[in-house]
Coordinates of C-alpha atoms in Angstrom, one line a residue:
M1 CA -108.9 -144.6 -110.7
T2 CA -107.1 -146.0 -107.6
T3 CA -106.8 -144.4 -104.2
P4 CA -103.2 -144.6 -102.9
L5 CA -102.6 -145.7 -99.3
P6 CA -102.0 -142.5 -97.3
D7 CA -98.4 -141.9 -96.2
Q8 CA -97.7 -142.3 -92.5
A9 CA -97.7 -139.1 -90.5
P10 CA -94.4 -137.3 -90.7
Q11 CA -94.6 -136.5 -87.0
E12 CA -96.5 -137.8 -84.0
I13 CA -99.9 -136.3 -83.3
G14 CA -99.7 -134.7 -79.9
R15 CA -103.0 -136.0 -78.6
S16 CA -105.3 -138.9 -79.5
R17 CA -108.8 -140.1 -78.9
R18 CA -108.5 -143.4 -77.1
I19 CA -111.1 -146.0 -78.2
G20 CA -111.5 -149.2 -76.3
F21 CA -113.1 -152.2 -78.0
L22 CA -114.6 -154.6 -75.5
V23 CA -114.3 -158.2 -76.8
Y24 CA -114.9 -161.8 -75.5
P25 CA -114.6 -165.3 -76.9
D26 CA -116.7 -166.1 -80.0
C27 CA -117.5 -162.5 -80.7
E28 CA -117.9 -161.4 -84.4
I29 CA -114.6 -160.5 -85.8
L30 CA -116.0 -158.0 -88.3
D31 CA -117.6 -156.2 -85.4
V32 CA -114.0 -155.5 -84.2
C33 CA -112.1 -155.1 -87.4
G34 CA -114.7 -153.1 -89.4
P35 CA -115.0 -150.1 -87.2
L36 CA -111.4 -150.4 -85.9
D37 CA -110.2 -150.0 -89.5
T38 CA -112.2 -146.9 -90.0
F39 CA -110.4 -145.2 -87.1
F40 CA -107.1 -146.5 -88.3
Y41 CA -107.6 -145.0 -91.8
A42 CA -108.9 -141.7 -90.4
D43 CA -105.7 -141.4 -88.3
A44 CA -103.6 -142.2 -91.4
W45 CA -105.4 -139.6 -93.6
L46 CA -105.1 -136.6 -91.2
P47 CA -101.6 -135.7 -92.3
R48 CA -102.5 -136.0 -95.9
F49 CA -104.8 -133.0 -95.4
G50 CA -102.1 -131.1 -93.4
R51 CA -103.9 -131.7 -90.1
V52 CA -100.9 -133.0 -88.2
N53 CA -101.7 -131.2 -84.9
E54 CA -105.3 -132.6 -84.6
P55 CA -106.0 -135.5 -82.3
G56 CA -106.4 -138.8 -84.2
Y57 CA -107.3 -142.2 -82.7
H58 CA -105.6 -144.8 -80.6
C59 CA -107.4 -148.1 -80.3
D60 CA -107.1 -150.7 -77.5
I61 CA -108.7 -154.2 -77.5
L62 CA -110.0 -155.0 -74.0
A63 CA -110.8 -158.6 -72.9
A64 CA -111.0 -160.6 -69.6
K65 CA -107.2 -161.0 -69.9
P66 CA -104.5 -159.8 -72.3
G67 CA -103.6 -162.1 -75.2
P68 CA -105.3 -164.0 -78.0
V69 CA -109.1 -164.0 -78.2
R70 CA -110.8 -166.5 -80.6
S71 CA -113.6 -165.0 -82.7
R72 CA -116.7 -166.9 -83.8
C73 CA -115.2 -167.6 -87.2
G74 CA -112.1 -169.1 -85.6
M75 CA -109.6 -166.3 -86.3
E76 CA -107.8 -164.8 -83.3
F77 CA -106.8 -161.3 -82.4
N78 CA -104.7 -160.0 -79.6
A79 CA -106.3 -158.2 -76.6
T80 CA -104.0 -155.4 -75.5
H81 CA -105.4 -155.0 -72.0
S82 CA -107.5 -156.8 -69.4
F83 CA -110.6 -154.8 -68.7
H84 CA -110.3 -155.9 -65.0
D85 CA -107.2 -153.7 -64.8
F86 CA -108.3 -150.9 -67.1
G87 CA -109.4 -147.9 -65.1
E88 CA -108.2 -145.2 -67.5
S89 CA -110.6 -142.8 -69.2
L90 CA -111.7 -143.6 -72.7
D91 CA -112.9 -141.2 -75.4
T92 CA -115.1 -144.0 -76.8
L93 CA -116.1 -147.4 -75.5
V94 CA -117.2 -149.8 -78.2
V95 CA -118.9 -153.1 -77.2
V96 CA -118.9 -155.7 -80.0
G97 CA -121.5 -158.3 -80.6
G98 CA -121.6 -162.1 -80.9
A99 CA -124.6 -163.9 -82.3
I100 CA -124.3 -166.8 -79.8
S101 CA -121.8 -165.8 -77.2
V102 CA -123.3 -162.4 -76.4
E103 CA -125.9 -164.0 -74.1
E104 CA -123.2 -165.6 -72.0
A105 CA -121.1 -162.4 -72.0
G106 CA -124.1 -160.4 -70.8
K107 CA -124.3 -162.7 -67.7
D108 CA -120.6 -162.1 -66.8
P109 CA -121.0 -159.9 -63.6
A110 CA -117.4 -158.7 -63.8
M111 CA -117.8 -157.5 -67.4
I112 CA -121.2 -155.8 -66.8
E113 CA -119.9 -154.1 -63.7
W114 CA -116.8 -152.8 -65.6
V115 CA -119.0 -151.5 -68.4
R116 CA -121.1 -149.6 -65.7
F117 CA -117.9 -148.3 -64.1
I118 CA -116.2 -147.1 -67.3
A119 CA -119.2 -145.7 -69.2
P120 CA -119.5 -142.5 -67.2
K121 CA -115.8 -141.8 -67.8
A122 CA -116.2 -142.1 -71.6
R123 CA -117.3 -139.2 -73.9
R124 CA -119.4 -141.7 -75.7
V125 CA -120.4 -145.4 -75.5
A126 CA -121.2 -147.5 -78.5
S127 CA -122.3 -151.0 -79.4
I128 CA -121.9 -153.0 -82.6
C129 CA -124.6 -155.4 -83.6
T130 CA -125.8 -157.5 -80.6
G131 CA -123.3 -155.6 -78.3
A132 CA -126.4 -153.6 -77.4
L133 CA -127.5 -156.5 -75.2
I134 CA -124.5 -156.0 -73.1
L135 CA -125.1 -152.2 -72.8
A136 CA -128.7 -153.1 -71.9
A137 CA -127.6 -155.5 -69.2
A138 CA -125.4 -152.8 -67.8
G139 CA -128.4 -150.5 -67.5
L140 CA -127.2 -147.9 -70.0
L141 CA -130.1 -148.1 -72.5
H142 CA -133.2 -147.4 -70.4
H143 CA -135.6 -145.0 -72.2
R144 CA -133.3 -144.6 -75.1
R145 CA -133.9 -145.2 -78.8
V146 CA -131.4 -147.8 -80.1
T147 CA -130.9 -150.4 -82.8
T148 CA -129.3 -153.8 -83.0
H149 CA -129.1 -156.6 -85.6
W150 CA -132.6 -157.0 -87.0
M151 CA -132.7 -160.7 -86.0
F152 CA -132.2 -159.8 -82.3
A153 CA -134.3 -156.7 -82.1
E154 CA -137.3 -158.6 -80.7
V155 CA -135.1 -160.2 -78.0
L156 CA -133.7 -156.9 -76.9
S157 CA -137.2 -155.2 -76.8
S158 CA -138.8 -158.1 -74.9
E159 CA -136.1 -158.5 -72.3
Y160 CA -135.8 -154.7 -71.8
P161 CA -139.3 -153.2 -72.3
S162 CA -138.0 -149.7 -71.3
I163 CA -135.8 -149.5 -74.4
E164 CA -137.2 -148.2 -77.7
V165 CA -135.7 -150.6 -80.3
D166 CA -135.8 -149.5 -84.0
S167 CA -134.5 -152.4 -86.1
S168 CA -134.7 -150.5 -89.4
L169 CA -131.7 -148.3 -88.6
L170 CA -128.1 -148.9 -89.6
F171 CA -127.1 -146.9 -86.5
A172 CA -128.7 -144.7 -83.9
R173 CA -127.5 -142.0 -81.5
D174 CA -129.4 -141.0 -78.3
G175 CA -127.3 -138.6 -76.3
N176 CA -123.9 -140.1 -75.9
I177 CA -125.1 -143.6 -76.6
Y178 CA -124.5 -144.9 -80.1
T179 CA -125.8 -148.3 -81.3
S180 CA -125.4 -150.0 -84.7
G181 CA -127.2 -152.7 -86.6
G182 CA -125.9 -156.0 -87.8
I183 CA -122.1 -156.6 -88.3
T184 CA -121.1 -154.4 -91.2
A185 CA -123.2 -151.5 -89.8
G186 CA -120.3 -151.0 -87.4
I187 CA -118.4 -149.5 -90.4
D188 CA -121.3 -147.1 -91.0
L189 CA -121.2 -146.1 -87.3
G190 CA -117.4 -145.7 -87.4
L191 CA -117.7 -143.3 -90.4
A192 CA -120.4 -141.3 -88.7
M193 CA -118.2 -140.9 -85.6
I194 CA -115.3 -139.9 -87.7
E195 CA -117.4 -137.2 -89.5
E196 CA -118.6 -136.0 -86.1
D197 CA -115.0 -135.7 -84.8
L198 CA -113.0 -134.8 -87.9
G199 CA -115.4 -133.6 -90.5
R200 CA -116.8 -134.9 -93.8
E201 CA -113.4 -134.5 -95.6
I202 CA -111.8 -137.2 -93.5
A203 CA -114.9 -139.4 -93.4
L204 CA -115.1 -139.4 -97.2
A205 CA -111.4 -140.2 -97.6
V206 CA -111.8 -143.2 -95.3
A207 CA -115.0 -144.4 -97.1
R208 CA -113.1 -144.2 -100.5
M209 CA -110.2 -146.1 -99.0
M210 CA -112.5 -148.9 -97.7
V211 CA -114.6 -148.8 -100.9
V212 CA -117.9 -148.3 -98.9
F213 CA -120.7 -145.8 -99.0
P214 CA -119.9 -142.8 -96.8
R215 CA -123.6 -142.8 -96.0
R216 CA -125.2 -146.1 -97.0
P217 CA -128.7 -145.6 -98.5
G218 CA -131.5 -147.4 -96.7
G219 CA -131.5 -149.3 -93.5
Q220 CA -131.5 -152.8 -92.2
S221 CA -135.0 -153.3 -93.4
Q222 CA -133.7 -153.8 -97.0
F223 CA -131.7 -156.8 -95.8
S224 CA -134.1 -158.5 -93.4
S225 CA -136.9 -160.8 -94.5
Y226 CA -139.3 -158.1 -93.0
I227 CA -142.3 -160.4 -93.0
Q228 CA -142.7 -161.8 -89.5
H229 CA -145.2 -164.6 -88.8
N230 CA -146.1 -163.6 -85.2
T231 CA -149.4 -165.0 -83.9
K232 CA -150.3 -166.2 -80.5
N233 CA -153.2 -168.7 -80.4
R234 CA -155.0 -168.8 -83.7
P235 CA -153.9 -171.3 -86.4
D236 CA -156.5 -169.9 -88.8
I237 CA -154.7 -166.5 -88.7
I238 CA -151.4 -168.3 -89.5
E239 CA -153.1 -170.0 -92.4
L240 CA -154.5 -166.7 -93.7
Q241 CA -151.0 -165.1 -93.4
V242 CA -149.5 -167.9 -95.4
W243 CA -152.2 -167.6 -98.1
V244 CA -151.6 -163.8 -98.3
L245 CA -147.9 -164.3 -98.8
G246 CA -148.6 -166.7 -101.6
H247 CA -151.3 -164.5 -103.3
P248 CA -150.1 -160.9 -103.1
G249 CA -151.9 -159.9 -106.3
E250 CA -155.3 -160.9 -105.1
N251 CA -157.9 -158.6 -103.6
L252 CA -156.5 -158.3 -100.0
S253 CA -158.8 -155.6 -98.7
V254 CA -160.1 -156.0 -95.2
P255 CA -163.6 -156.8 -96.3
A256 CA -162.3 -159.5 -98.7
L257 CA -160.0 -161.1 -96.0
A258 CA -162.8 -160.8 -93.4
E259 CA -165.1 -162.7 -95.7
R260 CA -162.5 -165.4 -96.2
M261 CA -162.3 -165.8 -92.4
A262 CA -166.2 -165.7 -92.1
M263 CA -166.0 -162.7 -89.8
S264 CA -167.2 -159.1 -89.9
P265 CA -164.5 -156.6 -91.0
R266 CA -164.5 -155.0 -87.6
N267 CA -164.1 -158.2 -85.6
F268 CA -161.5 -159.5 -88.1
T269 CA -159.4 -156.4 -87.8
R270 CA -159.5 -156.5 -84.0
L271 CA -158.6 -160.2 -83.9
F272 CA -155.9 -159.9 -86.5
R273 CA -154.2 -157.0 -84.6
S274 CA -154.4 -158.7 -81.2
E275 CA -152.8 -161.9 -82.6
T276 CA -150.1 -160.4 -84.8
G277 CA -149.4 -156.9 -83.4
E278 CA -150.3 -155.1 -86.7
T279 CA -153.3 -154.3 -88.8
P280 CA -154.3 -156.4 -91.8
A281 CA -153.4 -153.5 -94.1
Q282 CA -149.9 -153.3 -92.6
F283 CA -149.3 -157.0 -93.0
V284 CA -150.6 -157.0 -96.6
E285 CA -148.3 -154.0 -97.5
R286 CA -145.3 -155.8 -96.1
A287 CA -146.3 -159.1 -97.8
R288 CA -146.5 -157.3 -101.2
A289 CA -143.3 -155.5 -100.6
D290 CA -141.6 -158.8 -99.8
A291 CA -143.0 -160.4 -103.0
A292 CA -141.8 -157.5 -105.0
R293 CA -138.3 -157.7 -103.5
C294 CA -138.1 -161.3 -104.4
R295 CA -139.0 -160.6 -108.0
L296 CA -136.5 -157.7 -108.2
E297 CA -133.8 -159.9 -106.9
T298 CA -134.5 -163.0 -109.0
T299 CA -136.1 -161.9 -112.3
S300 CA -135.6 -159.4 -115.1
L301 CA -139.2 -158.4 -115.3
P302 CA -140.0 -154.7 -115.8
I303 CA -140.7 -152.8 -112.6
E304 CA -144.2 -152.0 -113.8
T305 CA -144.9 -155.7 -114.3
I306 CA -143.6 -156.6 -110.8
A307 CA -145.7 -153.8 -109.3
L308 CA -148.8 -155.3 -110.9
E309 CA -148.0 -158.9 -110.0
S310 CA -147.2 -158.0 -106.4
G311 CA -150.6 -156.2 -106.0
F312 CA -149.5 -152.6 -105.9
G313 CA -151.5 -151.6 -109.0
G314 CA -148.7 -149.5 -110.4
A315 CA -145.0 -148.7 -110.2
E316 CA -145.5 -145.3 -108.5
R317 CA -147.4 -146.9 -105.6
M318 CA -144.7 -149.5 -105.2
R319 CA -142.0 -146.8 -105.3
R320 CA -143.7 -144.9 -102.5
T321 CA -144.0 -148.1 -100.4
F322 CA -140.3 -149.0 -100.9
Q323 CA -139.2 -145.5 -99.9
R324 CA -141.3 -145.7 -96.8
L325 CA -140.4 -149.2 -95.7
F326 CA -136.8 -149.5 -97.0
T327 CA -135.8 -145.9 -97.8
V328 CA -134.7 -147.0 -101.2
S329 CA -136.4 -147.1 -104.6
P330 CA -137.2 -150.4 -106.4
H331 CA -134.7 -149.5 -109.1
D332 CA -131.9 -149.0 -106.6
Y333 CA -132.9 -152.1 -104.6
R334 CA -132.6 -154.2 -107.8
A335 CA -129.2 -152.6 -108.6
R336 CA -127.9 -153.7 -105.2
F337 CA -129.5 -157.1 -104.7
R338 CA -130.2 -158.5 -108.1
S339 CA -128.8 -162.1 -108.5
T340 CA -125.5 -162.2 -110.4
L341 CA -126.9 -165.1 -112.4
L342 CA -129.1 -162.7 -114.2
N343 CA -126.1 -160.5 -115.4

């Protein structure tokens, strides 16, 4: 079954929600185009449901100067306004991300000052991906719970300790501040805003049109490598972590690991946590989950076999762990991420 492109509105909508996308050279093009398209399709679907008198959306692209802006992938898009001259109120300010260029953009005093100036005039302020770093530089995220691309979450939290960063989320809302995870999560955020503004009927229509989940199961954790080798001063702890990652099916209890390190369990637990920021049990659980994810992606082994080989002892325990860490079952994870070479 195909979903036809909605007809254009038979009449102009009297009012519109004005959304400004703040961009800069070498930003991520999908950070712009993904959420912008959600608002475009929402506007197009309103008349199909007879809602011609409701406010839709009008999107502006704002940059240092009007004209072409080159994205990181090399494609260009056209900025409609210079943010220097843009003093009008916005319904929503959306600050996009850029894996490399966002650091330089965050040091642009004119851009940061403008974000500070315009934010109180907007009903809501949002960031896509690493755009959260620009909101943070503008002082808008203090004592708020936010998310960003999982690869940059530690950078954000270390540079701005007052911000609560949860890298597992696809998007987060704290008051009128909205933040989204990596790149395509901007689409998830756009759909959530549309549902908030126009209801589930329009959000579902847009999701069908774009062939995406209206509410994607799971969070960023299911896409990240999840295991982080963080240690400060002890190479023996690094060696132990590497050994654990390679032997998830072994006895990895605290007493067994402490014996391997020639320490008492209490001293080992204290040292491991001070060096890595997590308990041995937390690291082991993540290591086993990562081993299971790899097998789910690259093999056709039964889930019960994977659970045993990964050290979970059984499929039910692995299922509970996956639901807690990734908010998705092993079966659903395999359905989404299994290598196409196995089909």
